[in-house]
């Protein structure tokens, strides 16, 4: 055996132990219909507009739109905190007309397509039924009215945001909600749901991704 081959054979168990070989499990999990529960992501639209929406000419970012919380997506999740993406499915892709019909929900037909392509495929549903499911999930969550009065930027504890959602939705608890605040700016609130869209406790790995700031910036409505 050549010296280089002997060295490689010696290194293989060490590399494997360190996890330096790509694990095949993530790809193996990307099968349509094989998931545990859902995560409903609600974006704070003023933050989304400042970050990305303005460049996309999202109509929800127009002056005087006065939109606060709105759906980002409904995402299949695996137990343990990871998730499938871009699954192979036998269901056909939505037509341009079908994605355009979802613009009121996602802000633009392109966003509707993206949510189907990345997440909807993994549900095992048709695109039409996936979009229906997203609407149903959003309709089941009451948006706190207090956020309709946000007319200036201010600092807010993420726990206060969760408390407002719990007050508006008594079936929710703090362990069912996860806030997202990259850089200290409140961007998103996510709700853990069963496959039947009932509130459920979030996995520990999901809760670890929660906003850790004591105070975050909340941008005002437009």
C-alpha atoms as one frame of an Amber mdcrd trajectory, in Angstrom:
protein
   0.000   0.000   0.000   1.334   3.435  -0.921   2.173   5.850   1.930  -0.549
   8.266   0.814  -3.144   5.484   0.878  -2.028   4.391   4.344  -2.314   7.982
   5.561  -5.798   8.357   4.088  -6.965   5.111   5.703  -5.638   6.310   9.031
  -7.378   9.678   8.727 -10.828   8.419   7.678 -12.048   7.390  11.169 -10.677
  10.639  12.637 -12.412  12.798  10.011 -15.641  10.860  10.444 -15.501  11.303
  14.212 -15.044  15.050  13.794 -18.058  15.247  11.522 -16.077  16.635   8.591
 -17.775  14.345   6.076 -21.112  15.734   4.857 -23.932  13.863   6.546 -26.453
  12.318   4.155 -29.334  12.590   6.605 -30.498  16.104   5.654 -30.936  15.193
   2.001 -32.607  11.920   2.967 -35.213  13.837   4.972 -36.375  15.914   2.030
 -39.295  13.681   1.111 -42.693  15.234   0.412 -45.233  14.537   3.135 -42.672
  13.279   5.646 -42.565  15.809   8.463 -43.786  16.226  12.013 -45.434  19.638
  12.360 -45.624  23.195  10.980 -44.081  26.537  11.783 -46.208  29.543  10.837
 -43.908  32.533  10.243 -45.408  36.019  10.576 -43.233  38.929   9.454 -43.361
  42.425  10.897 -43.873  44.080   7.510 -42.184  47.448   8.288 -38.959  45.548
   9.090 -39.341  43.328   6.033 -39.839  46.387   3.818 -36.740  48.118   5.174
 -34.655  44.979   4.639 -35.974  43.595   1.376 -39.543  44.527   0.494 -38.825
  48.008  -0.863 -36.363  46.614  -3.396 -38.952  44.048  -4.458 -41.626  46.756
  -4.899 -43.851  44.767  -2.574 -47.223  46.565  -2.483 -47.420  45.948   1.255
 -44.559  48.445   1.588 -46.444  51.342   0.009 -46.945  54.521   1.983 -50.109
  54.471   4.076 -50.392  50.670   3.704 -50.475  50.417   7.520 -49.700  46.685
   7.472 -48.132  45.204  10.590 -47.965  41.418  10.931 -48.423  39.370   7.761
 -47.622  35.838   6.669 -44.118  34.924   5.584 -44.791  31.226   5.169 -46.043
  27.928   6.554 -43.075  25.600   6.901 -43.028  21.826   7.488 -40.720  20.862
  10.348 -39.093  17.658  11.576 -39.179  16.705  15.241 -35.945  17.919  16.769
 -35.793  21.323  15.093 -34.636  20.722  11.520 -36.784  20.913   8.399 -37.120
  19.690   4.796 -36.675  21.996   1.797 -37.185  21.828  -1.969 -38.705  18.354
  -1.809 -39.427  16.265  -4.878 -43.160  15.908  -5.392 -45.490  14.449  -7.980
 -47.738  17.498  -7.653 -47.550  19.986 -10.501 -46.228  23.491  -9.980 -48.731
  26.339  -9.707 -49.401  28.380 -12.815 -48.557  32.080 -13.000 -52.223  32.861
 -12.547 -52.394  30.700  -9.432 -49.386  32.382  -7.836 -50.738  35.813  -8.833
 -53.949  34.945  -6.977 -51.874  34.602  -3.800 -50.296  38.054  -4.035 -52.664
  39.420  -1.385 -51.408  36.737   0.999 -47.661  36.767   0.282 -47.265  40.270
  -1.128 -46.329  39.200  -4.654 -46.713  36.243  -6.986 -42.958  35.645  -6.826
 -43.117  35.269  -3.063 -46.028  32.837  -3.418 -43.965  30.777  -5.869 -40.946
  30.799  -3.541 -42.978  29.558  -0.573 -44.409  26.728  -2.672 -41.049  25.833
  -4.178 -39.103  25.767  -0.924 -41.727  24.667   1.595 -45.044  23.789  -0.031
 -43.585  20.897  -2.025 -42.596  19.234   1.234 -46.173  19.086   2.527 -47.177
  16.490  -0.064 -50.162  18.694  -0.936 -51.031  20.222  -4.269 -50.057  23.872
  -4.634 -53.727  24.860  -4.484 -54.270  23.001  -1.224 -51.016  24.317   0.214
 -52.094  27.900  -0.408 -55.487  27.126   1.114 -53.751  25.679   4.157 -51.610
  28.782   4.595 -54.707  30.998   4.505 -56.431  28.774   7.026 -53.425  28.848
   9.350 -53.245  32.645   9.197 -56.995  33.005   9.747 -56.730  30.983  12.958
 -54.281  33.427  14.561 -55.790  36.671  15.831 -53.397  39.575  15.296 -53.221
  41.813  18.393 -54.910  45.142  17.752 -52.304  47.011  19.792 -49.849  46.783
  16.900 -52.199  48.751  14.673 -51.231  51.866  16.643 -47.449  51.667  16.080
 -46.742  55.065  14.504 -43.167  55.595  15.680 -40.104  53.459  16.256 -39.579
  52.327  19.821 -37.881  49.683  21.940 -39.819  46.643  23.074 -39.121  43.460
  25.026 -39.737  40.386  22.798 -41.654  38.814  25.681 -44.142  41.690  25.462
 -44.797  40.862  21.806 -45.421  37.228  22.702 -47.669  38.288  25.590 -49.790
  40.383  23.204 -50.297  37.363  20.932 -51.163  35.183  23.911 -53.739  37.709
  25.098 -55.331  37.706  21.636 -55.044  33.908  21.337 -55.627  32.275  24.756
 -54.689  28.815  23.435 -51.099  29.983  22.899 -48.291  29.944  25.467 -44.771
  31.377  25.395 -43.356  27.913  24.606 -45.420  27.849  21.401 -43.966  31.131
  20.087 -40.522  32.130  18.842 -39.476  35.708  18.074 -36.717  36.541  15.590
 -34.658  39.722  15.939 -31.382  39.612  13.996 -29.268  42.602  14.924 -31.734
  43.624  17.620 -34.577  44.541  15.260 -37.889  42.723  15.616 -38.428  40.940
  12.311 -40.643  37.944  12.834 -42.823  35.893  15.160 -43.244  32.162  14.547
 -45.994  29.906  15.859 -45.528  26.160  16.288 -48.525  24.197  14.972 -49.460
  20.550  14.580 -50.148  19.088  11.151 -53.809  19.839  11.948 -52.841  23.473
  12.612 -53.445  23.249  16.346 -51.003  25.138  18.600 -48.222  22.933  19.970
 -45.108  23.307  22.106 -42.041  24.208  20.051 -39.092  21.833  19.984 -36.160
  22.762  22.208 -33.990  23.388  19.130 -36.595  25.814  17.759 -36.808  27.676
  21.061 -33.020  28.055  21.095 -33.315  30.175  17.939 -35.511  32.682  19.770
 -34.553  36.336  20.121 -32.195  36.745  23.096 -32.235  40.535  23.333 -33.950
  42.131  26.319 -35.023  45.016  24.104 -35.558  45.172  20.350 -36.380  47.895
  17.834 -39.911  47.835  16.407 -40.253  49.909  13.251 -43.473  51.912  12.772
 -46.265  51.175  10.315 -46.127  53.015   7.015
